[in-house]
């Protein structure tokens, strides 16, 4: 790959990451006041807490990914 190809690929990855973090900010409570790293950290915690709640409710069998 040429340096232009690498730069283009990096730019696409950054754009995709920004899009994903923006989506998480819309889902995770309080994420609008957080920086990117905090949003990702809180998203992991939030998803784990949701998983626990679903298990408490006995809704289906979830595979463990964590």
mmCIF file of N, CA, C and O in Angstrom:
data_model
loop_
_atom_site.group_PDB
_atom_site.id
_atom_site.type_symbol
_atom_site.label_atom_id
_atom_site.label_comp_id
_atom_site.label_asym_id
_atom_site.label_seq_id
_atom_site.Cartn_x
_atom_site.Cartn_y
_atom_site.Cartn_z
ATOM 1 N N UNK A 1 0.844 -1.197 0.000
ATOM 2 C CA UNK A 1 0.000 0.000 0.000
ATOM 3 C C UNK A 1 0.876 1.242 0.000
ATOM 4 O O UNK A 1 1.912 1.285 0.650
ATOM 5 N N UNK A 2 0.393 2.267 -0.639
ATOM 6 C CA UNK A 2 1.105 3.540 -0.621
ATOM 7 C C UNK A 2 0.680 4.321 0.615
ATOM 8 O O UNK A 2 -0.309 3.992 1.267
ATOM 9 N N UNK A 3 1.417 5.361 0.933
ATOM 10 C CA UNK A 3 1.067 6.152 2.116
ATOM 11 C C UNK A 3 -0.307 6.796 1.963
ATOM 12 O O UNK A 3 -1.019 6.979 2.932
ATOM 13 N N UNK A 4 -0.690 7.116 0.723
ATOM 14 C CA UNK A 4 -2.027 7.671 0.484
ATOM 15 C C UNK A 4 -3.123 6.672 0.787
ATOM 16 O O UNK A 4 -4.159 7.013 1.339
ATOM 17 N N UNK A 5 -2.878 5.392 0.431
ATOM 18 C CA UNK A 5 -3.855 4.346 0.731
ATOM 19 C C UNK A 5 -4.011 4.145 2.236
ATOM 20 O O UNK A 5 -5.109 3.991 2.740
ATOM 21 N N UNK A 6 -2.894 4.158 2.939
ATOM 22 C CA UNK A 6 -2.912 3.982 4.389
ATOM 23 C C UNK A 6 -3.640 5.145 5.045
ATOM 24 O O UNK A 6 -4.477 4.960 5.927
ATOM 25 N N UNK A 7 -3.352 6.354 4.596
ATOM 26 C CA UNK A 7 -3.998 7.547 5.139
ATOM 27 C C UNK A 7 -5.501 7.509 4.900
ATOM 28 O O UNK A 7 -6.293 7.833 5.783
ATOM 29 N N UNK A 8 -5.899 7.084 3.709
ATOM 30 C CA UNK A 8 -7.310 7.000 3.364
ATOM 31 C C UNK A 8 -8.019 5.964 4.238
ATOM 32 O O UNK A 8 -9.120 6.196 4.729
ATOM 33 N N UNK A 9 -7.361 4.831 4.434
ATOM 34 C CA UNK A 9 -7.916 3.769 5.262
ATOM 35 C C UNK A 9 -8.057 4.241 6.715
ATOM 36 O O UNK A 9 -9.077 4.012 7.353
ATOM 37 N N UNK A 10 -7.038 4.922 7.213
ATOM 38 C CA UNK A 10 -7.071 5.453 8.578
ATOM 39 C C UNK A 10 -8.199 6.460 8.736
ATOM 40 O O UNK A 10 -8.910 6.450 9.738
ATOM 41 N N UNK A 11 -8.381 7.311 7.736
ATOM 42 C CA UNK A 11 -9.458 8.297 7.773
ATOM 43 C C UNK A 11 -10.827 7.646 7.818
ATOM 44 O O UNK A 11 -11.707 8.086 8.553
ATOM 45 N N UNK A 12 -11.004 6.588 7.046
ATOM 46 C CA UNK A 12 -12.284 5.863 7.048
ATOM 47 C C UNK A 12 -12.532 5.207 8.400
ATOM 48 O O UNK A 12 -13.661 5.213 8.900
ATOM 49 N N UNK A 13 -11.469 4.655 8.987
ATOM 50 C CA UNK A 13 -11.611 4.021 10.301
ATOM 51 C C UNK A 13 -11.996 5.054 11.359
ATOM 52 O O UNK A 13 -12.857 4.803 12.200
ATOM 53 N N UNK A 14 -11.342 6.211 11.313
ATOM 54 C CA UNK A 14 -11.663 7.274 12.280
ATOM 55 C C UNK A 14 -13.095 7.753 12.114
ATOM 56 O O UNK A 14 -13.804 7.985 13.094
ATOM 57 N N UNK A 15 -13.517 7.903 10.856
ATOM 58 C CA UNK A 15 -14.888 8.346 10.588
ATOM 59 C C UNK A 15 -15.890 7.315 11.102
ATOM 60 O O UNK A 15 -16.895 7.669 11.720
ATOM 61 N N UNK A 16 -15.593 6.044 10.893
ATOM 62 C CA UNK A 16 -16.480 4.981 11.368
ATOM 63 C C UNK A 16 -16.527 4.969 12.897
ATOM 64 O O UNK A 16 -17.587 4.803 13.498
ATOM 65 N N UNK A 17 -15.357 5.155 13.528
ATOM 66 C CA UNK A 17 -15.297 5.185 14.987
ATOM 67 C C UNK A 17 -16.108 6.353 15.539
ATOM 68 O O UNK A 17 -16.860 6.201 16.506
ATOM 69 N N UNK A 18 -15.975 7.524 14.920
ATOM 70 C CA UNK A 18 -16.762 8.689 15.361
ATOM 71 C C UNK A 18 -18.260 8.399 15.250
ATOM 72 O O UNK A 18 -19.040 8.765 16.139
ATOM 73 N N UNK A 19 -18.652 7.742 14.174
ATOM 74 C CA UNK A 19 -20.064 7.412 13.956
ATOM 75 C C UNK A 19 -20.562 6.454 15.044
ATOM 76 O O UNK A 19 -21.656 6.622 15.584
ATOM 77 N N UNK A 20 -19.739 5.464 15.387
ATOM 78 C CA UNK A 20 -20.123 4.499 16.419
ATOM 79 C C UNK A 20 -20.216 5.161 17.793
ATOM 80 O O UNK A 20 -21.154 4.899 18.555
ATOM 81 N N UNK A 21 -19.261 6.027 18.110
ATOM 82 C CA UNK A 21 -19.286 6.725 19.406
ATOM 83 C C UNK A 21 -20.513 7.641 19.469
ATOM 84 O O UNK A 21 -21.171 7.732 20.509
ATOM 85 N N UNK A 22 -20.843 8.271 18.366
ATOM 86 C CA UNK A 22 -22.035 9.127 18.325
ATOM 87 C C UNK A 22 -23.286 8.294 18.608
ATOM 88 O O UNK A 22 -24.170 8.716 19.372
ATOM 89 N N UNK A 23 -23.354 7.107 18.030
ATOM 90 C CA UNK A 23 -24.498 6.225 18.275
ATOM 91 C C UNK A 23 -24.557 5.822 19.749
ATOM 92 O O UNK A 23 -25.639 5.817 20.356
ATOM 93 N N UNK A 24 -23.404 5.508 20.329
ATOM 94 C CA UNK A 24 -23.366 5.138 21.749
ATOM 95 C C UNK A 24 -23.797 6.297 22.635
ATOM 96 O O UNK A 24 -24.481 6.094 23.636
ATOM 97 N N UNK A 25 -23.407 7.507 22.276
ATOM 98 C CA UNK A 25 -23.825 8.684 23.063
ATOM 99 C C UNK A 25 -25.352 8.804 23.108
ATOM 100 O O UNK A 25 -25.906 9.296 24.082
ATOM 101 N N UNK A 26 -26.014 8.355 22.060
ATOM 102 C CA UNK A 26 -27.471 8.403 22.023
ATOM 103 C C UNK A 26 -28.142 7.291 22.815
ATOM 104 O O UNK A 26 -29.330 7.355 23.092
ATOM 105 N N UNK A 27 -27.372 6.272 23.191
ATOM 106 C CA UNK A 27 -27.929 5.107 23.885
ATOM 107 C C UNK A 27 -27.562 5.085 25.365
ATOM 108 O O UNK A 27 -28.399 4.779 26.214
ATOM 109 N N UNK A 28 -26.313 5.394 25.665
ATOM 110 C CA UNK A 28 -25.798 5.275 27.035
ATOM 111 C C UNK A 28 -26.194 6.508 27.848
ATOM 112 O O UNK A 28 -25.897 7.635 27.448
ATOM 113 N N UNK A 29 -26.850 6.290 28.995
ATOM 114 C CA UNK A 29 -27.254 7.424 29.836
ATOM 115 C C UNK A 29 -26.057 8.262 30.281
ATOM 116 O O UNK A 29 -25.044 7.727 30.719
ATOM 117 N N UNK A 30 -26.170 9.567 30.127
ATOM 118 C CA UNK A 30 -25.140 10.489 30.575
ATOM 119 C C UNK A 30 -23.932 10.607 29.661
ATOM 120 O O UNK A 30 -22.983 11.322 29.967
ATOM 121 N N UNK A 31 -23.934 9.936 28.536
ATOM 122 C CA UNK A 31 -22.759 9.896 27.661
ATOM 123 C C UNK A 31 -22.493 11.216 26.952
ATOM 124 O O UNK A 31 -21.371 11.452 26.505
ATOM 125 N N UNK A 32 -23.473 12.083 26.861
ATOM 126 C CA UNK A 32 -23.274 13.355 26.152
ATOM 127 C C UNK A 32 -22.262 14.256 26.849
ATOM 128 O O UNK A 32 -21.663 15.113 26.211
ATOM 129 N N UNK A 33 -22.040 14.031 28.151
ATOM 130 C CA UNK A 33 -21.082 14.854 28.886
ATOM 131 C C UNK A 33 -19.703 14.200 28.989
ATOM 132 O O UNK A 33 -18.826 14.711 29.662
ATOM 133 N N UNK A 34 -19.496 13.052 28.335
ATOM 134 C CA UNK A 34 -18.254 12.290 28.482
ATOM 135 C C UNK A 34 -17.358 12.415 27.263
ATOM 136 O O UNK A 34 -17.840 12.646 26.155
ATOM 137 N N UNK A 35 -16.046 12.200 27.495
ATOM 138 C CA UNK A 35 -15.132 12.112 26.363
ATOM 139 C C UNK A 35 -15.254 10.714 25.743
ATOM 140 O O UNK A 35 -15.937 9.843 26.279
ATOM 141 N N UNK A 36 -14.593 10.507 24.627
ATOM 142 C CA UNK A 36 -14.747 9.270 23.858
ATOM 143 C C UNK A 36 -14.382 8.029 24.663
ATOM 144 O O UNK A 36 -15.118 7.038 24.652
ATOM 145 N N UNK A 37 -13.264 8.063 25.360
ATOM 146 C CA UNK A 37 -12.832 6.901 26.142
ATOM 147 C C UNK A 37 -13.855 6.583 27.227
ATOM 148 O O UNK A 37 -14.200 5.415 27.448
ATOM 149 N N UNK A 38 -14.357 7.597 27.888
ATOM 150 C CA UNK A 38 -15.356 7.392 28.938
ATOM 151 C C UNK A 38 -16.649 6.829 28.356
ATOM 152 O O UNK A 38 -17.290 5.980 28.983
ATOM 153 N N UNK A 39 -17.032 7.275 27.166
ATOM 154 C CA UNK A 39 -18.240 6.752 26.511
ATOM 155 C C UNK A 39 -18.077 5.256 26.252
ATOM 156 O O UNK A 39 -18.980 4.460 26.537
ATOM 157 N N UNK A 40 -16.926 4.854 25.722
ATOM 158 C CA UNK A 40 -16.694 3.439 25.441
ATOM 159 C C UNK A 40 -16.696 2.619 26.723
ATOM 160 O O UNK A 40 -17.314 1.543 26.787
ATOM 161 N N UNK A 41 -16.056 3.129 27.759
ATOM 162 C CA UNK A 41 -16.020 2.440 29.049
ATOM 163 C C UNK A 41 -17.425 2.297 29.625
ATOM 164 O O UNK A 41 -17.825 1.223 30.070
ATOM 165 N N UNK A 42 -18.171 3.373 29.605
ATOM 166 C CA UNK A 42 -19.528 3.354 30.153
ATOM 167 C C UNK A 42 -20.452 2.469 29.321
ATOM 168 O O UNK A 42 -21.342 1.813 29.858
ATOM 169 N N UNK A 43 -20.240 2.423 28.011
ATOM 170 C CA UNK A 43 -21.054 1.558 27.146
ATOM 171 C C UNK A 43 -20.868 0.097 27.535
ATOM 172 O O UNK A 43 -21.840 -0.667 27.594
ATOM 173 N N UNK A 44 -19.628 -0.298 27.821
ATOM 174 C CA UNK A 44 -19.362 -1.675 28.241
ATOM 175 C C UNK A 44 -20.087 -1.962 29.549
ATOM 176 O O UNK A 44 -20.767 -2.975 29.695
ATOM 177 N N UNK A 45 -19.965 -1.048 30.507
ATOM 178 C CA UNK A 45 -20.648 -1.231 31.801
ATOM 179 C C UNK A 45 -22.163 -1.300 31.627
ATOM 180 O O UNK A 45 -22.832 -2.123 32.242
ATOM 181 N N UNK A 46 -22.682 -0.407 30.801
ATOM 182 C CA UNK A 46 -24.130 -0.344 30.585
ATOM 183 C C UNK A 46 -24.655 -1.636 29.940
ATOM 184 O O UNK A 46 -25.669 -2.182 30.375
ATOM 185 N N UNK A 47 -23.940 -2.125 28.941
ATOM 186 C CA UNK A 47 -24.356 -3.374 28.291
ATOM 187 C C UNK A 47 -24.311 -4.552 29.255
ATOM 188 O O UNK A 47 -25.201 -5.404 29.251
ATOM 189 N N UNK A 48 -23.285 -4.596 30.097
ATOM 190 C CA UNK A 48 -23.205 -5.664 31.094
ATOM 191 C C UNK A 48 -24.365 -5.582 32.075
ATOM 192 O O UNK A 48 -24.945 -6.606 32.458
ATOM 193 N N UNK A 49 -24.735 -4.351 32.475
ATOM 194 C CA UNK A 49 -25.850 -4.203 33.414
ATOM 195 C C UNK A 49 -27.168 -4.604 32.758
ATOM 196 O O UNK A 49 -28.022 -5.215 33.397
ATOM 197 N N UNK A 50 -27.315 -4.285 31.474
ATOM 198 C CA UNK A 50 -28.524 -4.701 30.756
ATOM 199 C C UNK A 50 -28.601 -6.223 30.648
ATOM 200 O O UNK A 50 -29.676 -6.813 30.785
ATOM 201 N N UNK A 51 -27.471 -6.844 30.415
ATOM 202 C CA UNK A 51 -27.419 -8.306 30.333
ATOM 203 C C UNK A 51 -27.876 -8.932 31.647
ATOM 204 O O UNK A 51 -28.653 -9.888 31.657
ATOM 205 N N UNK A 52 -27.404 -8.379 32.761
ATOM 206 C CA UNK A 52 -27.800 -8.880 34.081
ATOM 207 C C UNK A 52 -29.307 -8.723 34.270
ATOM 208 O O UNK A 52 -29.982 -9.632 34.758
ATOM 209 N N UNK A 53 -29.839 -7.569 33.878
ATOM 210 C CA UNK A 53 -31.279 -7.337 34.014
ATOM 211 C C UNK A 53 -32.087 -8.329 33.185
ATOM 212 O O UNK A 53 -33.097 -8.855 33.641
ATOM 213 N N UNK A 54 -31.637 -8.593 31.969
ATOM 214 C CA UNK A 54 -32.332 -9.557 31.103
ATOM 215 C C UNK A 54 -32.294 -10.944 31.731
ATOM 216 O O UNK A 54 -33.296 -11.659 31.736
ATOM 217 N N UNK A 55 -31.145 -11.313 32.284
ATOM 218 C CA UNK A 55 -31.029 -12.620 32.936
ATOM 219 C C UNK A 55 -31.945 -12.712 34.148
ATOM 220 O O UNK A 55 -32.548 -13.752 34.390
ATOM 221 N N UNK A 56 -32.062 -11.622 34.911
ATOM 222 C CA UNK A 56 -32.963 -11.606 36.069
ATOM 223 C C UNK A 56 -34.406 -11.822 35.634
ATOM 224 O O UNK A 56 -35.177 -12.476 36.324
ATOM 225 N N UNK A 57 -34.753 -11.233 34.491
ATOM 226 C CA UNK A 57 -36.115 -11.370 33.990
ATOM 227 C C UNK A 57 -36.345 -12.738 33.349
ATOM 228 O O UNK A 57 -37.480 -13.095 33.059
ATOM 229 N N UNK A 58 -35.262 -13.470 33.123
ATOM 230 C CA UNK A 58 -35.376 -14.801 32.543
ATOM 231 C C UNK A 58 -35.763 -14.780 31.086
ATOM 232 O O UNK A 58 -36.416 -15.692 30.599
ATOM 233 N N UNK A 59 -35.360 -13.746 30.375
ATOM 234 C CA UNK A 59 -35.713 -13.614 28.968
ATOM 235 C C UNK A 59 -34.674 -14.330 28.115
ATOM 236 O O UNK A 59 -33.594 -13.816 27.873
ATOM 237 N N UNK A 60 -35.008 -15.538 27.677
ATOM 238 C CA UNK A 60 -34.131 -16.273 26.772
ATOM 239 C C UNK A 60 -32.790 -16.636 27.359
ATOM 240 O O UNK A 60 -32.455 -16.276 28.476
ATOM 241 N N UNK A 61 -32.057 -17.375 26.607
ATOM 242 C CA UNK A 61 -30.701 -17.774 26.997
ATOM 243 C C UNK A 61 -29.727 -16.921 26.225
ATOM 244 O O UNK A 61 -29.748 -16.893 25.001
ATOM 245 N N UNK A 62 -28.860 -16.188 26.919
ATOM 246 C CA UNK A 62 -27.866 -15.342 26.266
ATOM 247 C C UNK A 62 -26.517 -16.029 26.279
ATOM 248 O O UNK A 62 -26.125 -16.620 27.279
ATOM 249 N N UNK A 63 -25.799 -15.915 25.187
ATOM 250 C CA UNK A 63 -24.435 -16.415 25.139
ATOM 251 C C UNK A 63 -23.543 -15.419 25.868
ATOM 252 O O UNK A 63 -23.761 -14.205 25.793
ATOM 253 N N UNK A 64 -22.539 -15.894 26.534
ATOM 254 C CA UNK A 64 -21.620 -15.023 27.253
ATOM 255 C C UNK A 64 -20.458 -14.643 26.352
ATOM 256 O O UNK A 64 -19.716 -15.489 25.889
ATOM 257 N N UNK A 65 -20.328 -13.335 26.081
ATOM 258 C CA UNK A 65 -19.239 -12.831 25.258
ATOM 259 C C UNK A 65 -18.194 -12.123 26.095
ATOM 260 O O UNK A 65 -17.179 -11.729 25.610
ATOM 261 N N UNK A 66 -18.493 -11.892 27.353
ATOM 262 C CA UNK A 66 -17.557 -11.128 28.199
ATOM 263 C C UNK A 66 -16.785 -12.044 29.125
ATOM 264 O O UNK A 66 -17.112 -13.123 29.415
#
